[in-house]
Each structure stands twice: as structure tokens, then as C-alpha cells.
Coordinates of C-alpha atoms and ligand atoms in Angstrom, one line a residue:
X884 CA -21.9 8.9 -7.1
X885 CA -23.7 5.9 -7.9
X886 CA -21.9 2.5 -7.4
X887 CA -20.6 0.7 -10.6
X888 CA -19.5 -2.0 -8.6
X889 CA -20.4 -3.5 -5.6
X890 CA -17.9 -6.4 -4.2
X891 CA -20.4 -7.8 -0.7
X892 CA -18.5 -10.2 1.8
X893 CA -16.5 -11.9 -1.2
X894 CA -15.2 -15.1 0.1
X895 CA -12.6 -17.3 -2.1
X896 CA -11.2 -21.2 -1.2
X897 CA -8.7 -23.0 -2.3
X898 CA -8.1 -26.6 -1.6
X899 CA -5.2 -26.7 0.7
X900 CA -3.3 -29.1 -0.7
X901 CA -4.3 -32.3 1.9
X902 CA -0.8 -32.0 3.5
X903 CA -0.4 -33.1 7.1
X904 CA -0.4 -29.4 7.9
X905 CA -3.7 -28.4 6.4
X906 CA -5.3 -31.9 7.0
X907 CA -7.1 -31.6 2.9
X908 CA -8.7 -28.6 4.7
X909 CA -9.3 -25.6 2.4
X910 CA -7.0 -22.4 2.5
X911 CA -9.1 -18.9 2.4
X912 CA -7.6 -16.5 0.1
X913 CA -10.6 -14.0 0.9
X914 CA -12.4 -13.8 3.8
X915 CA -15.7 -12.1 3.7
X916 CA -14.0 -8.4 1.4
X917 CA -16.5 -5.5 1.0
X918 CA -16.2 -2.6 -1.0
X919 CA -17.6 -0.4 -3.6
X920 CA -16.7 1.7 -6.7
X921 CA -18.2 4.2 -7.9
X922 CA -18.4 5.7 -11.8
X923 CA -15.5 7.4 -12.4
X924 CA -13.7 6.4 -9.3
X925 CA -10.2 5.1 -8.4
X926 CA -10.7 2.5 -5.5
X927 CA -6.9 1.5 -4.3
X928 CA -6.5 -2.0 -2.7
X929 CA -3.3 -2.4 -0.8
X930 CA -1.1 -5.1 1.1
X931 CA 1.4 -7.4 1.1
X932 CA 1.8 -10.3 -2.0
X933 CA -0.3 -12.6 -0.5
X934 CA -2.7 -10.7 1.1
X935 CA -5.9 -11.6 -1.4
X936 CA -5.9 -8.4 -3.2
X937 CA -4.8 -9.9 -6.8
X938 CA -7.5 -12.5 -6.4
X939 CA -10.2 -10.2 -6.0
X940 CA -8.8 -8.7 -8.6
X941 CA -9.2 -12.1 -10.9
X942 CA -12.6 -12.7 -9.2
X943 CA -13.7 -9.1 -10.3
X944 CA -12.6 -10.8 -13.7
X945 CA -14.1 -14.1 -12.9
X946 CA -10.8 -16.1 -13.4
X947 CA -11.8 -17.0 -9.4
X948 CA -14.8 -18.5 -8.2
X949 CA -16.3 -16.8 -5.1
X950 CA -17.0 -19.5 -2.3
X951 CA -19.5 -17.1 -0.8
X952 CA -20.6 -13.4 -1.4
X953 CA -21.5 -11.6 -4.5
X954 CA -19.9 -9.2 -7.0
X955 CA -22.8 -6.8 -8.8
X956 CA -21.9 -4.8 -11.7
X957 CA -24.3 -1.9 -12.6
X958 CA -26.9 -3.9 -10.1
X959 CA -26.6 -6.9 -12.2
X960 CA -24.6 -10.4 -10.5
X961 CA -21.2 -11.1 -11.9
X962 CA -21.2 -14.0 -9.3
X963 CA -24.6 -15.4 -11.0
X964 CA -23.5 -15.4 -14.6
X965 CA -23.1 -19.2 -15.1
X966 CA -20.0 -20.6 -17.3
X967 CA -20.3 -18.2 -20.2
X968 CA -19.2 -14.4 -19.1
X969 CA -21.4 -11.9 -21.0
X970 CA -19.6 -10.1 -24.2
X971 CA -21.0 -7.2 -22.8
X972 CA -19.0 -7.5 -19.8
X973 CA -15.8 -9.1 -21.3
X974 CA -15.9 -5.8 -22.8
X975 CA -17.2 -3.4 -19.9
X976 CA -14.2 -5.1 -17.2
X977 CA -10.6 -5.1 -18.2
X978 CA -7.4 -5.1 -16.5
X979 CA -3.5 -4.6 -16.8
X980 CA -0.9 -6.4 -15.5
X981 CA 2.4 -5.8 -13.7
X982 CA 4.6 -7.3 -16.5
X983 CA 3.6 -6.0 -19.7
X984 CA 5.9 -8.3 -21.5
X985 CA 4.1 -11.9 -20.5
X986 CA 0.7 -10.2 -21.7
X987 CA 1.7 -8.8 -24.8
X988 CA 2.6 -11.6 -27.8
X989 CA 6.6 -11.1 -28.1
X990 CA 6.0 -12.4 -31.6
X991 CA 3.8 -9.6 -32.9
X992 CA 4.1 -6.0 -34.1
X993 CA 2.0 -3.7 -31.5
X994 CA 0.1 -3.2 -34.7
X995 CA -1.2 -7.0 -34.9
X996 CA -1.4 -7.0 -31.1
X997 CA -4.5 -4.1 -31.0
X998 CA -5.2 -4.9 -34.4
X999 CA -6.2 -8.9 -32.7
X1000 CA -8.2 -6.8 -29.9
X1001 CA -10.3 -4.3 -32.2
X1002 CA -11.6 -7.3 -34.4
X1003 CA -12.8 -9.0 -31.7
X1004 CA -14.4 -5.6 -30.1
X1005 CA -15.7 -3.5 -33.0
X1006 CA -15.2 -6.1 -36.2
X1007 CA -14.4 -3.3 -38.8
X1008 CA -13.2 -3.0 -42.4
X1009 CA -8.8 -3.3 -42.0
X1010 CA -8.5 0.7 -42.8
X1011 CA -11.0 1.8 -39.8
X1012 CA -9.2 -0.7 -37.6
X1013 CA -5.8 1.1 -38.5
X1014 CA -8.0 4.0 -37.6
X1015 CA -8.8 2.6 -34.7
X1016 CA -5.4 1.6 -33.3
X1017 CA -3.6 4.8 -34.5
X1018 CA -6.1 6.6 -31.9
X1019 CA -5.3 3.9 -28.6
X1020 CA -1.7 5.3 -29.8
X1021 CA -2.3 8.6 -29.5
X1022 CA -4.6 8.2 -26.2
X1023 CA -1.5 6.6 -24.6
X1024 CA 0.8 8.8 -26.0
X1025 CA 2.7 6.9 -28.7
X1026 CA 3.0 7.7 -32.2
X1027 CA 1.7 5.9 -35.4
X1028 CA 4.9 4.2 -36.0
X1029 CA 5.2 2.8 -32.7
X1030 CA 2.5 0.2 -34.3
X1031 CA 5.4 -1.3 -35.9
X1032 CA 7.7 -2.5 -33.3
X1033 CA 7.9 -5.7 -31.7
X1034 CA 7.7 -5.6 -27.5
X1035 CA 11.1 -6.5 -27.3
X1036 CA 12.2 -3.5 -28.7
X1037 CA 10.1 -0.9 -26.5
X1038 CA 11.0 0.2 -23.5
X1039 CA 9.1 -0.7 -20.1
X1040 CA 7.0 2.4 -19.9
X1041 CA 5.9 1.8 -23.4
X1042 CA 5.0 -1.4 -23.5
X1043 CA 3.3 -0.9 -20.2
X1044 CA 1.4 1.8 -22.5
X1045 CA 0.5 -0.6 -25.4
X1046 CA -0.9 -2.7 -22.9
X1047 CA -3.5 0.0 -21.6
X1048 CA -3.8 0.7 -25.3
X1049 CA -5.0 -2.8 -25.5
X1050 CA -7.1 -2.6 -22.2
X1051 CA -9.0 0.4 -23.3
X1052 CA -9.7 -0.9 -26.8
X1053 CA -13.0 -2.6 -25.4
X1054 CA -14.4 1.0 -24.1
X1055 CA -14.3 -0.9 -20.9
X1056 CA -15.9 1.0 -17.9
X1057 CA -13.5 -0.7 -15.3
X1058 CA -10.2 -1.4 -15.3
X1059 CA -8.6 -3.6 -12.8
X1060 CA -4.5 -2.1 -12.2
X1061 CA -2.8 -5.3 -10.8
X1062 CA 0.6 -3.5 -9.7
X1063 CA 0.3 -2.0 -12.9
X1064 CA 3.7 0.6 -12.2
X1065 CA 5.6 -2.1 -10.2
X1066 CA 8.0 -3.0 -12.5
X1067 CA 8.8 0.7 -13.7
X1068 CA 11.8 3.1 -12.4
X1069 CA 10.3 5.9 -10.0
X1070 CA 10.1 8.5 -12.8
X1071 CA 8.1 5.9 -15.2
X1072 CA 6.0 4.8 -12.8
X1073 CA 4.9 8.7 -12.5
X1074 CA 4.6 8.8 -16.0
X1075 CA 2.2 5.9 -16.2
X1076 CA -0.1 7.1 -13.0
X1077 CA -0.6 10.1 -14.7
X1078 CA -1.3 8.5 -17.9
X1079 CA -3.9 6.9 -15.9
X1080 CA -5.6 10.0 -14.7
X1081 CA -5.5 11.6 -17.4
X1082 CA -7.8 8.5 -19.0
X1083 CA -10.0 8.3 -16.1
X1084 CA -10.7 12.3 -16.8
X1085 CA -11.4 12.0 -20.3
X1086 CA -13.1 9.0 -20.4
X1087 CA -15.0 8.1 -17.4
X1088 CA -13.0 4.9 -16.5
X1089 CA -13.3 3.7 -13.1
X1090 CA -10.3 1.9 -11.5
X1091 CA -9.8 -0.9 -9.3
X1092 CA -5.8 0.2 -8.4
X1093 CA -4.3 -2.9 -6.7
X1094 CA -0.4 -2.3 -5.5
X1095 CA 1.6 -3.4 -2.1
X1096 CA 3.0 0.8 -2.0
X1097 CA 0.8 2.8 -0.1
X1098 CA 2.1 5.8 -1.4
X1099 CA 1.3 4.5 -5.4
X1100 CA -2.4 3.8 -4.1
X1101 CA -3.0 7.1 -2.3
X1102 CA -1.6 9.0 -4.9
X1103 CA -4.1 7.5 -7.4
X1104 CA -7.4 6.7 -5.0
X1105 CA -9.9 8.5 -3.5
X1106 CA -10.4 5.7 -1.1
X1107 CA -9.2 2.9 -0.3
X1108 CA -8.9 -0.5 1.6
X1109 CA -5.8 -2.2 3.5
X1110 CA -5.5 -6.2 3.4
X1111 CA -3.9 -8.3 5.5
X1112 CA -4.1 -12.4 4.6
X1113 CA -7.2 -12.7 3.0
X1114 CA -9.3 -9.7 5.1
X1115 CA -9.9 -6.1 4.8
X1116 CA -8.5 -4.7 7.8
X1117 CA -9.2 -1.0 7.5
X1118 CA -11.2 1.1 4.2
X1119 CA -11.7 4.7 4.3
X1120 CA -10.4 7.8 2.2
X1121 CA -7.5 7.6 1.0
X1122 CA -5.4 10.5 2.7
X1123 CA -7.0 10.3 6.4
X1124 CA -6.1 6.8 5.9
X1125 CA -2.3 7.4 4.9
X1126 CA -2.0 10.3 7.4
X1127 CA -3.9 8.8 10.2
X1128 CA -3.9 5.5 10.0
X1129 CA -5.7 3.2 12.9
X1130 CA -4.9 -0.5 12.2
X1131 CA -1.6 -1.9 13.7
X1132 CA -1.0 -3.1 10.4
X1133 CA -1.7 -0.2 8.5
X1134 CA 0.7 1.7 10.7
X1135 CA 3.7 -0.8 10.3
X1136 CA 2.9 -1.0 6.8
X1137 CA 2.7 3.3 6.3
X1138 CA 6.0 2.9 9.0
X1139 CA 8.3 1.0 6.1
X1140 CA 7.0 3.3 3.4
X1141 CA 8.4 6.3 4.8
X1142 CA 11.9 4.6 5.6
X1143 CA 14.1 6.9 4.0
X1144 CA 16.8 4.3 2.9
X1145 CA 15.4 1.7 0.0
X1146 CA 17.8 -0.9 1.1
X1147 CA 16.2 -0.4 4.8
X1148 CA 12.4 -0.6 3.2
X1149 CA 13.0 -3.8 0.8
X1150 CA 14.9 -5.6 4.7
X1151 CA 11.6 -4.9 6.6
X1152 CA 9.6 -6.0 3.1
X1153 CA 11.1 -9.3 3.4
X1154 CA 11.0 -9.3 6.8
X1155 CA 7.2 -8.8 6.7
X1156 CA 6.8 -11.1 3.9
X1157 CA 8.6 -13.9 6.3
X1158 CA 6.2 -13.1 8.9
X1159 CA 3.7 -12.8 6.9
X1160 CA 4.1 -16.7 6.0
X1161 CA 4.2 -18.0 9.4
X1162 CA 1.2 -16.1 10.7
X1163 CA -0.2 -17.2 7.3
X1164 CA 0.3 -21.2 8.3
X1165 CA -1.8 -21.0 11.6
X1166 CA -4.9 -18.3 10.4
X1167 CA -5.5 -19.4 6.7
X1168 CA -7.8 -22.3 7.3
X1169 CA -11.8 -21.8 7.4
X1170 CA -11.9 -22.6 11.3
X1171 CA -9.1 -20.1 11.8
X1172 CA -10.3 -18.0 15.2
X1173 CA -9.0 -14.6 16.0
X1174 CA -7.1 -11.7 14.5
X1175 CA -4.5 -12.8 11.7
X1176 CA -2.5 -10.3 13.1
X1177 CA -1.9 -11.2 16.4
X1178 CA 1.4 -12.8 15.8
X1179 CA 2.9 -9.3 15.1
X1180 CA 0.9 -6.8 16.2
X1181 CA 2.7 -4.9 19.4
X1182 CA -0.9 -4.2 20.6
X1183 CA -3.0 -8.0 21.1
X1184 CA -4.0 -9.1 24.1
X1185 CA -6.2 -12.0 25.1
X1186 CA -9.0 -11.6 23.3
X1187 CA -7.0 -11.1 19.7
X1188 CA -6.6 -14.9 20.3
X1189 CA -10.2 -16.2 20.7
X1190 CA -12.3 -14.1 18.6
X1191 CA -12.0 -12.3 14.6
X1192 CA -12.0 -8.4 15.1
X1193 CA -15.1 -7.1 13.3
X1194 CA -14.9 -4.4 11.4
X1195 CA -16.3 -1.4 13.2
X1196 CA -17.1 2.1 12.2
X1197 CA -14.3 4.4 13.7
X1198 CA -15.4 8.1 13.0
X1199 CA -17.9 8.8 10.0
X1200 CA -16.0 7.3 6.9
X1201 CA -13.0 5.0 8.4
X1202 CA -13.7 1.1 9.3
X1203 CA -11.6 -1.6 11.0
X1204 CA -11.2 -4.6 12.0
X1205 CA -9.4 -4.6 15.2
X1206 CA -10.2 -5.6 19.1
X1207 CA -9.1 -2.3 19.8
X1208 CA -12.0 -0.3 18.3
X1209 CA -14.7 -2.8 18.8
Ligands
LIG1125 FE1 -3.7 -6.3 17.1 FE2 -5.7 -7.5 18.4 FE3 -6.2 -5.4 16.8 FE4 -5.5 -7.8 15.8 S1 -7.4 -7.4 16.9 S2 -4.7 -5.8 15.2 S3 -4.0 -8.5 17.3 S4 -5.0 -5.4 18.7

């Protein structure tokens, strides 16, 4: 499978705000990601909010500058394009959001809305654009007259559906999923993924699938990566990585999801998120030595303190950053 994308030790800075804490030091969103996707492919990233994966996301999109690394589409440098981004990849890159009802104009038919997005794509006479919009419909299976709604009056799946609609009316070869079923009910959200597959098998798309379940991103990748503040932690395929995973963090993360009781997996959420923030504070700067981790994980010892795991191959197709394997 030949890569369509190639993300190679993507770093992104922000200025960190000159408080007393941060000194006007810079705070590292991403720190030095790597990954691949290939044609066709689903690539899950998962972790925490916070943990860099939406920004990669944007940077795939360039709405983030990459302080260091590169991003290659079909060989070519995303990261090199200058201020202007190429029609050609406007078109070719595309993503969806969580909440379909800040990206989709509340005060516009669903008509108008992929109407806009066609003229811009394929500029058309008005009756092959109706054309054209009653087919996104029917590839995200609504009907004709569903063009004639407003968003307020759809439900969530279905607006969540005009908005791939409105993705895939580019032909775009890559979609970015930013949480894309986060927002939906259980049975919606299944609705949706498979909505998603069922694209990606008639159409070739490839997927960059970006959610903080690890189920969701299993379910829907062939491989994919684990963040924790800003790093990749641990990459592989998908399933040995759910059913075997290696890095402390993937394990405490995989340990909440299979909480049977909701009410007990959004309490460790928020306890991890409150974690999260603290270890956040002392390992987000630039000079920031050691593993990010280290303030939770059960396992550091003295060296977790001094020096940044690597990440390290651990069998044939698993890598991971972690003291323990290196
Ligand atoms: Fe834990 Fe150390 Fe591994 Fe970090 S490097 S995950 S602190 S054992």
C-alpha cells in the first residue's frame, strides 16, 4: 500500500503565554509525531483532549504551522506550500467535525449549504448542481427532500451526515474525522462509523480517525497511534494494540474503556483529565526532560525523570516510547 500521507517528526509551538509560570517560553502542542497513511486506509489517533491529536489534525489541514518536521502528500510538501494552499489540495484534504451544528450555516437550507460547496468545487450550470447534491444525499443516505430543511430541524445523525455530504463534495482523497461520532447516542454513532466504511469502500477515501474512545478508533482503523501531551507514545495495528497493549498509558487508558459502569468511566475521565493538567504544567515546555508520564505512571523509576523515552521497536509492527522497552 503506498503511502498517501506521510506526517515525519511533526513538531507544533505555541507561545506560552509569558506568565510567571511559563517564563514567555513556548508550550509544545506536538513533539516530534510520525506516522503514515496509506490509499484507502483508516489511521486512528487516540488520547485524551489535550493530547495534540486535533492539532495534527488542523496541521494536516494547514490551519497549524509546523515548528519542525514535514507533512508530504502524494510525495509532495504540505509543510513547503507557502501562504496560498493549492486548490488541488483544498480539494484532495477535507475533514468533519464533532459538532455538526457550528460547521453547517443554521441559516441555510441543506440545499444552499452543498449547493455553496459544489460551485466552488465543480462550477456547473444550477440543474447539474441539483444533480449533484441530490447524489451527496443519496451517498449519505438522505433523501432528495432532506435538501430542504434547515439544520435545526435535523436530527444529530443527520446533520452529522450533511456534513460528510459536504466533506465529500470535493472528491477529497483524505478525510480528517475530528471526534466525528462524539456527540452522537451509541446506536447513531454506529450508524455514522458504518456510514464511514461503507464510503471508504466505494470510494477509496483514506481516513485520518481522531477520537479519545479507543474502542471507536479500533473499530474503524487498521492501525493506529496513542497520544499522550503532545507525543506518540505507542503506534501499531490496531487490535494487537487494543488487546495487548504495552504503554502504561495505553493500558490505563484501554483500563477505563472497559469499565462497565459509564458513570465510573466519565469519574476516571475527569480524573485523568485533572491529571493530565498537572503533568501537563511541568513537561509542556521545549526544555521539558523525561517521560510526560511519569507523574502517573505505576511503573517510573529514576531514569523516567532525566531522560525522554524513545520510541523503540517492540516486536515486528508495535513501537513505544517508554524506559521500559528501551
Ligand atoms: Fe512510565 Fe517511565 Fe515508561 Fe514513562 S518511561 S511510561 S514513566 S516507565
Amino acid at each position: 500500500m503506498s503511502n498517501l500521507l506521510d506526517v515525519q517528526d511533526l513538531t507544533i509551538d505555541y507561545p506560552a503565554g509569558g506568565g510567571a509560570m511559563w517564563g514567555g517560553k513556548r508550550f509544545v502542542a506536538v513533539r516530534e509525531a510520525s506516522f503514515s497513511i496509506g490509499q484507502g486506509e483508516t489511521f486512528g489517533l487516540v488520547g485524551e483532549s489535550g493530547s495534540g491529536k486535533t492539532t495534527i489534525g488542523r496541521a494536516i489541514l494547514r490551519l497549524e504551522k509546523a515548528a519542525a518536521g514535514q507533512i508530504f502528500f502524494e510525495g509532495r510538501s504540505v509543510t513547503d506550500f507557502g501562504r496560498t494552499t493549492p486548490l488541488s489540495y483544498r480539494r484532495d484534504v477535507q475533514i468533519v467535525f464533532q459538532d455538526p451544528s457550528s460547521s453547517l450555516n443554521p441559516r441555510h437550507r441543506v440545499g444552499k449549504i452543498l449547493d455553496q460547496v459544489i460551485a466552488r468545487h465543480e462550477p456547473r450550470p444550477a440543474k447539474d448542481r441539483v444533480r449533484l447534491r441530490d447524489e451527496l444525499l443519496e451517498k449519505v443516505q438522505l433523501a432528495p427532500y432532506h435538501a430542504t430543511r434547515f439544520p435545526a430541524e435535523l436530527s444529530g445523525g443527520q446533520k452529522q451526515r450533511v456534513a460528510i455530504a459536504h466533506a465529500l463534495a470535493s472528491k477529497p482523497r483524505l478525510v480528517v474525522c475530528d471526534e466525528a461520532v462524539s456527540a452522537l447516542d451509541v446506536s447513531t454513532q454506529g450508524q455514522i462509523l458504518n456510514l464511514l466504511r461503507e464510503l471508504q469502500d466505494k470510494l477509496g477515501i483514506s481516513y485520518l480517525f481522531i477520537s479519545h474512545d479507543l474502542s471507536v478508533v479500533r473499530h474503524m482503523s487498521r492501525r493506529i497511534a496513542v497520544m499522550y501531551l503532545g507525543r506518540i507514545v505507542e503506534t501499531g495495528d490496531a487490535n494487537a494494540v487494543y488487546t495487548d497493549p504495552q504503554h502504561p498509558y495505553t493500558k490505563m487508558l484501554l483500563a477505563s474503556v472497559l469499565l462497565p459502569h459509564p458513570g465510573e468511566r466519565d469519574r476516571k475521565r475527569q480524573e485523568r483529565l485533572q491529571l493530565r493538567a498537572q503533568a501537563n504544567a511541568s513537561t509542556g515546555s521545549l526544555s521539558a526532560t523525561g517521560c510526560p508520564f511519569r507523574s502517573r505512571c505505576p511503573s517510573a523509576h529514576s531514569r523516567c525523570a532525566e531522560t525522554m523515552p524513545p520510541m523503540v521497536a517492540v516486536g515486528t509492527q508495535r513501537k513505544v516510547a517508554c524506559h521500559l522497552y528501551s
